[in-house]
Tab-separated table of C-alpha atoms in Angstrom:
chain	number	residue	atom	x	y	z
F	1	MET	CA	-54.415	24.115	65.061
F	2	GLU	CA	-53.139	24.836	61.540
F	3	ASN	CA	-49.625	26.072	61.355
F	4	ILE	CA	-49.673	29.498	59.692
F	5	HIS	CA	-45.976	30.150	59.953
F	6	SER	CA	-43.466	29.519	57.208
F	7	SER	CA	-40.806	26.926	57.750
F	8	PRO	CA	-37.508	28.256	59.192
F	9	PHE	CA	-35.806	27.412	55.903
F	10	LEU	CA	-38.235	29.496	53.840
F	11	GLU	CA	-38.037	32.400	56.255
F	12	GLY	CA	-34.252	32.309	56.033
F	13	TRP	CA	-34.419	31.905	52.258
F	14	HIS	CA	-36.670	34.940	51.755
F	15	SER	CA	-34.548	37.083	54.060
F	16	ALA	CA	-31.387	36.025	52.214
F	17	MET	CA	-33.007	36.880	48.844
F	18	LEU	CA	-33.927	40.369	50.091
F	19	ILE	CA	-30.479	41.094	51.485
F	20	SER	CA	-28.756	39.654	48.407
F	21	ALA	CA	-30.971	41.694	46.063
F	22	ILE	CA	-30.077	44.907	47.922
F	23	VAL	CA	-26.391	43.993	47.749
F	24	MET	CA	-26.606	43.331	43.992
F	25	PHE	CA	-28.389	46.594	43.277
F	26	LEU	CA	-25.884	48.535	45.395
F	27	ALA	CA	-22.997	46.818	43.639
F	28	GLY	CA	-24.469	47.818	40.234
F	29	VAL	CA	-24.857	51.437	41.355
F	30	LEU	CA	-21.311	51.487	42.769
F	31	VAL	CA	-19.799	50.155	39.569
F	32	PHE	CA	-21.758	52.766	37.570
F	33	LEU	CA	-20.644	55.597	39.835
F	34	PHE	CA	-17.040	54.336	39.876
F	35	HIS	CA	-16.948	54.305	36.083
F	36	HIS	CA	-18.201	57.858	35.635
F	37	GLY	CA	-16.135	59.067	38.587
F	38	LYS	CA	-13.030	57.618	36.973
F	39	ILE	CA	-13.773	59.372	33.686
F	40	ALA	CA	-14.401	62.653	35.497
F	41	SER	CA	-11.049	62.342	37.296
F	42	LEU	CA	-9.058	61.963	34.061
F	43	LYS	CA	-7.585	65.273	32.958
F	44	THR	CA	-7.147	64.900	29.205
F	45	PHE	CA	-9.587	63.979	26.471
F	46	LYS	CA	-7.151	61.290	25.272
F	47	GLU	CA	-7.196	59.622	28.712
F	48	LYS	CA	-11.007	59.752	28.797
F	49	TYR	CA	-11.148	58.298	25.303
F	50	ASP	CA	-8.787	55.443	26.119
F	51	PHE	CA	-10.554	54.483	29.354
F	52	ALA	CA	-14.104	54.691	27.931
F	53	SER	CA	-13.229	52.782	24.723
F	54	ARG	CA	-11.547	50.055	26.788
F	55	ARG	CA	-13.831	49.785	29.823
F	56	GLU	CA	-17.236	51.444	29.276
F	57	ILE	CA	-19.120	48.579	27.645
F	58	LYS	CA	-17.438	46.049	29.959
F	59	ASN	CA	-18.342	48.057	33.064
F	60	TYR	CA	-21.922	48.481	31.846
F	61	GLU	CA	-22.101	44.719	31.303
F	62	LEU	CA	-21.095	44.265	34.939
F	63	VAL	CA	-23.770	46.739	36.022
F	64	PHE	CA	-26.455	44.802	34.151
F	65	ILE	CA	-25.228	41.473	35.571
F	66	PHE	CA	-25.703	42.841	39.082
F	67	LEU	CA	-29.118	44.228	38.142
F	68	GLY	CA	-30.146	40.898	36.607
F	69	LEU	CA	-29.096	38.969	39.694
F	70	GLY	CA	-30.923	41.455	41.937
F	71	ALA	CA	-34.086	41.152	39.844
F	72	ALA	CA	-33.889	37.368	39.969
F	73	MET	CA	-33.620	37.486	43.773
F	74	LEU	CA	-36.600	39.784	44.128
F	75	ILE	CA	-38.688	37.574	41.855
F	76	ASN	CA	-37.725	34.712	44.098
F	77	ARG	CA	-39.616	36.388	46.952
F	78	TYR	CA	-42.879	36.500	44.964
F	79	GLY	CA	-45.791	34.930	46.883
F	80	MET	CA	-43.729	34.533	50.040
F	81	ASP	CA	-46.705	35.210	52.275
F	82	SER	CA	-48.701	32.274	50.861
F	83	LEU	CA	-45.768	29.863	50.618
F	84	LYS	CA	-45.537	28.104	53.976
F	85	GLU	CA	-43.547	25.011	53.153
F	86	MET	CA	-41.335	23.449	50.502
F	87	GLY	CA	-43.229	22.203	47.520
F	88	VAL	CA	-43.603	22.347	43.746
F	89	TRP	CA	-44.327	26.069	43.774
F	90	PHE	CA	-40.928	26.784	45.391
F	91	PHE	CA	-39.115	25.207	42.413
F	92	VAL	CA	-41.506	26.800	39.894
F	93	ARG	CA	-40.767	30.202	41.405
F	94	LEU	CA	-37.053	29.450	41.370
F	95	PHE	CA	-37.255	28.680	37.629
F	96	ILE	CA	-39.248	31.859	36.992
F	97	SER	CA	-36.715	33.967	38.875
F	98	ILE	CA	-33.834	32.502	36.872
F	99	ALA	CA	-35.731	33.160	33.629
F	100	GLY	CA	-36.450	36.753	34.724
F	101	GLY	CA	-32.822	37.429	35.547
F	102	THR	CA	-31.743	35.886	32.279
F	103	LEU	CA	-34.226	38.067	30.398
F	104	VAL	CA	-32.770	41.183	31.995
F	105	GLY	CA	-29.302	39.992	30.995
F	106	TYR	CA	-30.368	39.215	27.439
F	107	ILE	CA	-32.014	42.631	26.949
F	108	ALA	CA	-28.841	44.240	28.328
F	109	PHE	CA	-26.764	42.186	25.867
F	110	LEU	CA	-28.844	43.408	22.918
F	111	ILE	CA	-28.565	47.005	24.063
F	112	LEU	CA	-24.812	46.878	24.594
F	113	GLU	CA	-24.123	44.823	21.466
F	114	TYR	CA	-26.276	46.615	18.894
F	115	TYR	CA	-27.544	49.955	20.202
F	116	TYR	CA	-25.062	51.433	22.680
F	117	PRO	CA	-21.928	51.249	20.447
F	118	SER	CA	-23.375	54.059	18.304
F	119	LYS	CA	-23.864	56.211	21.406
F	120	LEU	CA	-20.380	55.446	22.652
F	121	ASP	CA	-18.941	56.203	19.186
F	122	LYS	CA	-20.411	59.705	19.275
F	123	LYS	CA	-18.969	60.330	22.726
F	124	LEU	CA	-15.543	59.026	21.741
F	125	LYS	CA	-15.481	61.176	18.609
F	126	LYS	CA	-16.406	64.235	20.678
F	127	TRP	CA	-13.401	63.595	22.952
F	128	ARG	CA	-11.069	62.681	20.135
F	129	TYR	CA	-11.693	65.800	18.104
F	130	ALA	CA	-12.173	68.316	20.926
F	131	PRO	CA	-9.607	71.128	20.619
F	132	ARG	CA	-6.364	70.366	22.455
F	133	ILE	CA	-4.589	72.934	24.582
F	134	ASN	CA	-0.807	73.191	24.538
F	135	PRO	CA	0.219	72.420	28.127
F	136	LYS	CA	3.350	74.605	27.705
F	137	THR	CA	1.736	77.791	26.363
F	138	GLY	CA	-2.020	77.407	26.815
F	139	ASN	CA	-2.587	77.975	23.093
F	140	THR	CA	-5.348	76.152	21.236
F	141	MET	CA	-3.866	73.551	18.898
F	142	ARG	CA	-5.073	72.498	15.463
F	143	LEU	CA	-5.673	68.922	14.272
F	144	LEU	CA	-3.769	68.268	11.049
F	145	ALA	CA	-5.510	66.700	8.078
F	146	GLU	CA	-4.445	63.296	6.813
F	147	HIS	CA	-2.266	64.762	4.056
F	148	GLU	CA	-0.470	67.050	6.547
F	149	GLU	CA	0.279	64.744	9.451
F	150	ASP	CA	2.745	62.373	7.659
F	151	VAL	CA	5.471	65.042	7.988
F	152	HIS	CA	5.421	64.480	11.735
F	153	LEU	CA	5.223	60.625	11.699
F	154	ASP	CA	8.243	58.337	11.436
F	155	ALA	CA	8.427	55.457	8.974
F	156	GLY	CA	7.030	52.934	11.440
F	157	MET	CA	4.053	55.103	12.258
F	158	LYS	CA	3.271	55.676	8.593
F	159	ALA	CA	3.488	51.939	7.924
F	160	GLU	CA	0.981	51.308	10.688
F	161	GLU	CA	-1.401	53.836	9.232
F	162	ASP	CA	-0.923	52.426	5.708
F	163	VAL	CA	-2.320	49.074	6.823
F	164	PHE	CA	-4.938	50.772	9.057
F	165	SER	CA	-3.888	48.905	12.162
F	166	ILE	CA	-3.093	52.138	14.039
F	167	ASP	CA	-4.358	55.660	13.520
F	168	TYR	CA	-2.434	58.748	14.609
F	169	ASP	CA	-3.806	62.224	15.294
F	170	VAL	CA	-1.311	65.083	15.089
F	171	TRP	CA	-2.065	68.344	16.873
F	172	ILE	CA	0.065	71.429	16.269
F	173	ASP	CA	0.445	74.755	18.010
F	174	GLU	CA	0.862	77.040	14.996
F	175	LYS	CA	2.386	79.825	17.131
F	176	THR	CA	5.181	77.699	18.582
F	177	ASP	CA	5.243	74.630	16.239
F	178	ASP	CA	4.833	72.349	19.258
F	179	VAL	CA	3.312	69.002	18.269
F	180	ILE	CA	1.297	66.407	20.164
F	181	ILE	CA	0.850	62.958	18.560
F	182	GLU	CA	-1.956	60.758	19.860
F	183	LYS	CA	-2.183	57.042	19.052
F	184	TYR	CA	-5.497	55.262	18.531
F	185	GLN	CA	-6.239	51.612	17.800
F	186	GLY	CA	-7.870	50.977	14.474
F	187	HIS	CA	-11.489	49.870	14.413
F	188	LEU	CA	-12.200	50.034	18.162
F	189	GLN	CA	-15.890	50.241	17.407
F	190	GLY	CA	-17.789	48.504	14.683
F	191	LEU	CA	-18.736	50.595	11.653
F	192	LYS	CA	-22.351	51.352	10.786
F	193	CYS	CA	-23.754	48.653	8.548
F	194	GLY	CA	-25.433	50.025	5.422
F	195	ASN	CA	-27.893	47.148	5.380
F	196	CYS	CA	-29.215	46.916	8.953
F	197	GLY	CA	-28.054	50.266	10.311
F	198	PHE	CA	-26.285	48.855	13.387
F	199	PHE	CA	-22.670	49.589	14.277
F	200	THR	CA	-21.721	45.940	13.865
F	201	LEU	CA	-19.597	46.047	10.718
F	202	ARG	CA	-16.064	44.826	11.358
F	203	VAL	CA	-12.991	43.964	9.347
F	204	VAL	CA	-12.585	40.245	8.841
F	205	ARG	CA	-9.755	40.247	6.293
F	206	GLU	CA	-7.334	42.644	4.580
F	207	GLU	CA	-5.373	42.103	1.389
F	208	ILE	CA	-3.000	44.217	-0.708
F	209	THR	CA	-4.121	43.932	-4.326
F	210	LYS	CA	-1.619	46.391	-5.763
F	211	GLN	CA	1.864	47.035	-4.427
F	212	PRO	CA	2.831	50.744	-4.231
F	213	THR	CA	5.622	52.073	-6.452
F	214	LEU	CA	7.639	55.272	-6.399
F	215	ASN	CA	5.142	56.978	-8.695
F	216	THR	CA	1.822	55.291	-8.022
F	217	PRO	CA	0.022	54.384	-4.832
F	218	GLY	CA	-0.850	50.844	-3.947
F	219	GLU	CA	-4.276	49.473	-3.104
F	220	LEU	CA	-5.478	47.654	-0.002
F	221	ILE	CA	-8.861	45.931	0.078
F	222	LYS	CA	-10.595	45.586	3.459
F	223	HIS	CA	-13.315	42.951	3.742
F	224	TYR	CA	-16.064	43.759	6.227
F	225	GLU	CA	-18.820	41.530	7.620
F	226	CYS	CA	-21.774	42.523	9.774
F	227	SER	CA	-22.036	40.357	12.879
F	228	TYR	CA	-25.794	41.122	13.069
F	229	CYS	CA	-27.184	40.626	9.556
F	230	GLN	CA	-24.092	38.900	7.989
F	231	SER	CA	-23.976	41.317	5.048
F	232	VAL	CA	-20.521	41.842	3.553
F	233	ARG	CA	-18.712	44.864	2.208
F	234	HIS	CA	-15.419	45.495	0.420
F	235	THR	CA	-13.621	48.822	0.580
F	236	ALA	CA	-10.555	49.917	-1.329
F	237	PHE	CA	-7.889	52.136	0.245
F	238	ASN	CA	-4.857	53.783	-1.265
F	239	ILE	CA	-1.414	53.053	0.219
F	240	SER	CA	0.378	56.341	-0.008
F	241	THR	CA	3.996	56.537	-1.228
F	242	MET	CA	4.580	60.294	-0.792
F	243	GLU	CA	7.759	61.297	1.008
F	244	ALA	CA	7.774	63.747	3.908
F	245	SER	CA	9.615	66.343	1.788
F	246	ASP	CA	6.704	66.319	-0.666
F	247	TYR	CA	4.301	67.283	2.114
F	248	LYS	CA	6.572	70.069	3.312
F	249	LYS	CA	6.635	71.647	-0.170
F	250	ALA	CA	2.915	71.317	-0.776
F	251	LYS	CA	0.482	74.093	0.081
F	252	HIS	CA	-2.841	73.015	1.485
F	253	ASN	CA	-6.130	74.780	1.940
F	254	ASN	CA	-7.910	73.185	4.902
F	255	LYS	CA	-10.879	75.521	5.231
F	256	ALA	CA	-13.202	73.177	3.339
F	257	GLU	CA	-11.856	70.033	4.986
F	258	LYS	CA	-11.108	70.996	8.582
F	259	ASP	CA	-14.369	69.523	9.837
F	260	VAL	CA	-14.276	66.408	7.614
F	261	VAL	CA	-13.454	63.251	9.592
F	262	LEU	CA	-14.614	60.596	7.159
F	263	VAL	CA	-16.055	60.601	3.616
F	264	LYS	CA	-18.341	57.645	2.789
F	265	VAL	CA	-19.295	56.829	-0.798
F	266	GLU	CA	-22.018	54.375	-1.716
F	267	ILE	CA	-22.227	53.015	-5.273
F	268	ARG	CA	-25.364	51.195	-6.364
F	269	SER	CA	-25.350	48.860	-9.330
F	270	ALA	CA	-28.263	48.342	-11.770
F	271	SER	CA	-28.991	45.048	-10.035
F	272	GLY	CA	-29.593	46.874	-6.757
F	273	SER	CA	-26.391	45.767	-4.911
F	274	SER	CA	-24.352	48.329	-3.084
F	275	LYS	CA	-20.698	48.903	-2.377
F	276	PHE	CA	-19.363	51.294	0.242
F	277	PHE	CA	-16.015	53.089	0.116
F	278	GLU	CA	-14.404	55.225	2.821
F	279	PHE	CA	-11.832	57.976	2.464
F	280	GLY	CA	-9.947	60.147	4.921
F	281	ASP	CA	-10.556	63.402	3.044
F	282	LEU	CA	-12.433	64.971	0.132
F	283	VAL	CA	-9.490	64.832	-2.232
F	284	GLN	CA	-9.237	61.056	-2.069
F	285	ALA	CA	-12.981	60.693	-2.516
F	286	GLN	CA	-13.070	63.059	-5.503
F	287	LYS	CA	-10.160	61.250	-7.128
F	288	PHE	CA	-11.926	57.922	-6.664
F	289	LEU	CA	-15.168	59.239	-8.193
F	290	THR	CA	-13.244	60.630	-11.162
F	291	THR	CA	-11.681	57.222	-11.779
F	292	ILE	CA	-15.055	55.506	-11.614
F	293	ASP	CA	-16.531	58.044	-14.005
F	294	ASP	CA	-13.727	57.484	-16.543
F	295	LYS	CA	-14.512	53.810	-16.609
């Protein structure tokens, strides 16, 4: 009589694949729930921002790894009813399952590397610029513009901002003059590439081309390269030399600029090439355009 039962090894193998797949899928779900539960438990927008910018993509990578492993294990059960003994088909199926799991991982890599950073960037900006509440008084605080905040930063902080390694946000309670200073790492997320449209543009080199003096600002050139399409970009930034007393004496009208986070200027040459320049406010951008026009 023909043996219609699978070998004990194959029966154990298929059972192990099913159990392992369930464990992998549950692990992925638990990591996902833990991540969002952690964010929900954080009280301040700054804490949410720091955790998400540091861990969100890494945790999602872990989720996709578990899903990829689970998918590979389920694929490895394909045709189990017709497979009765070890043979070539067992190893073919093993290869297909590894390829399937790898495909899931590769698709996840593309999503997290080139698509999701733009989504995360929007969420981080929402948290970063959401109105802060003074914990002492309950009053809504105002985010100072770039030209206002230097009054509240010490020399070390201003030096960090001048070379764009650190960015500080200064929130003020205008009724009590209480101040909250929040520190952010520069360039946590890649910038949007003007050529391919992905958020994969990163700083590869910085150089000071003009040293600041007492009367004139210096100039720092940041060299960007897109990790996706390898296009390059060069952006000029002013290195401010204003003293804190100058800011205290100056009167500023922020109505037109209060919602401006970043001003981007694109200049196209007759040959069709483009250069992109970024400025922290409208005043810097207008001054730059005036200088270009004079030339």
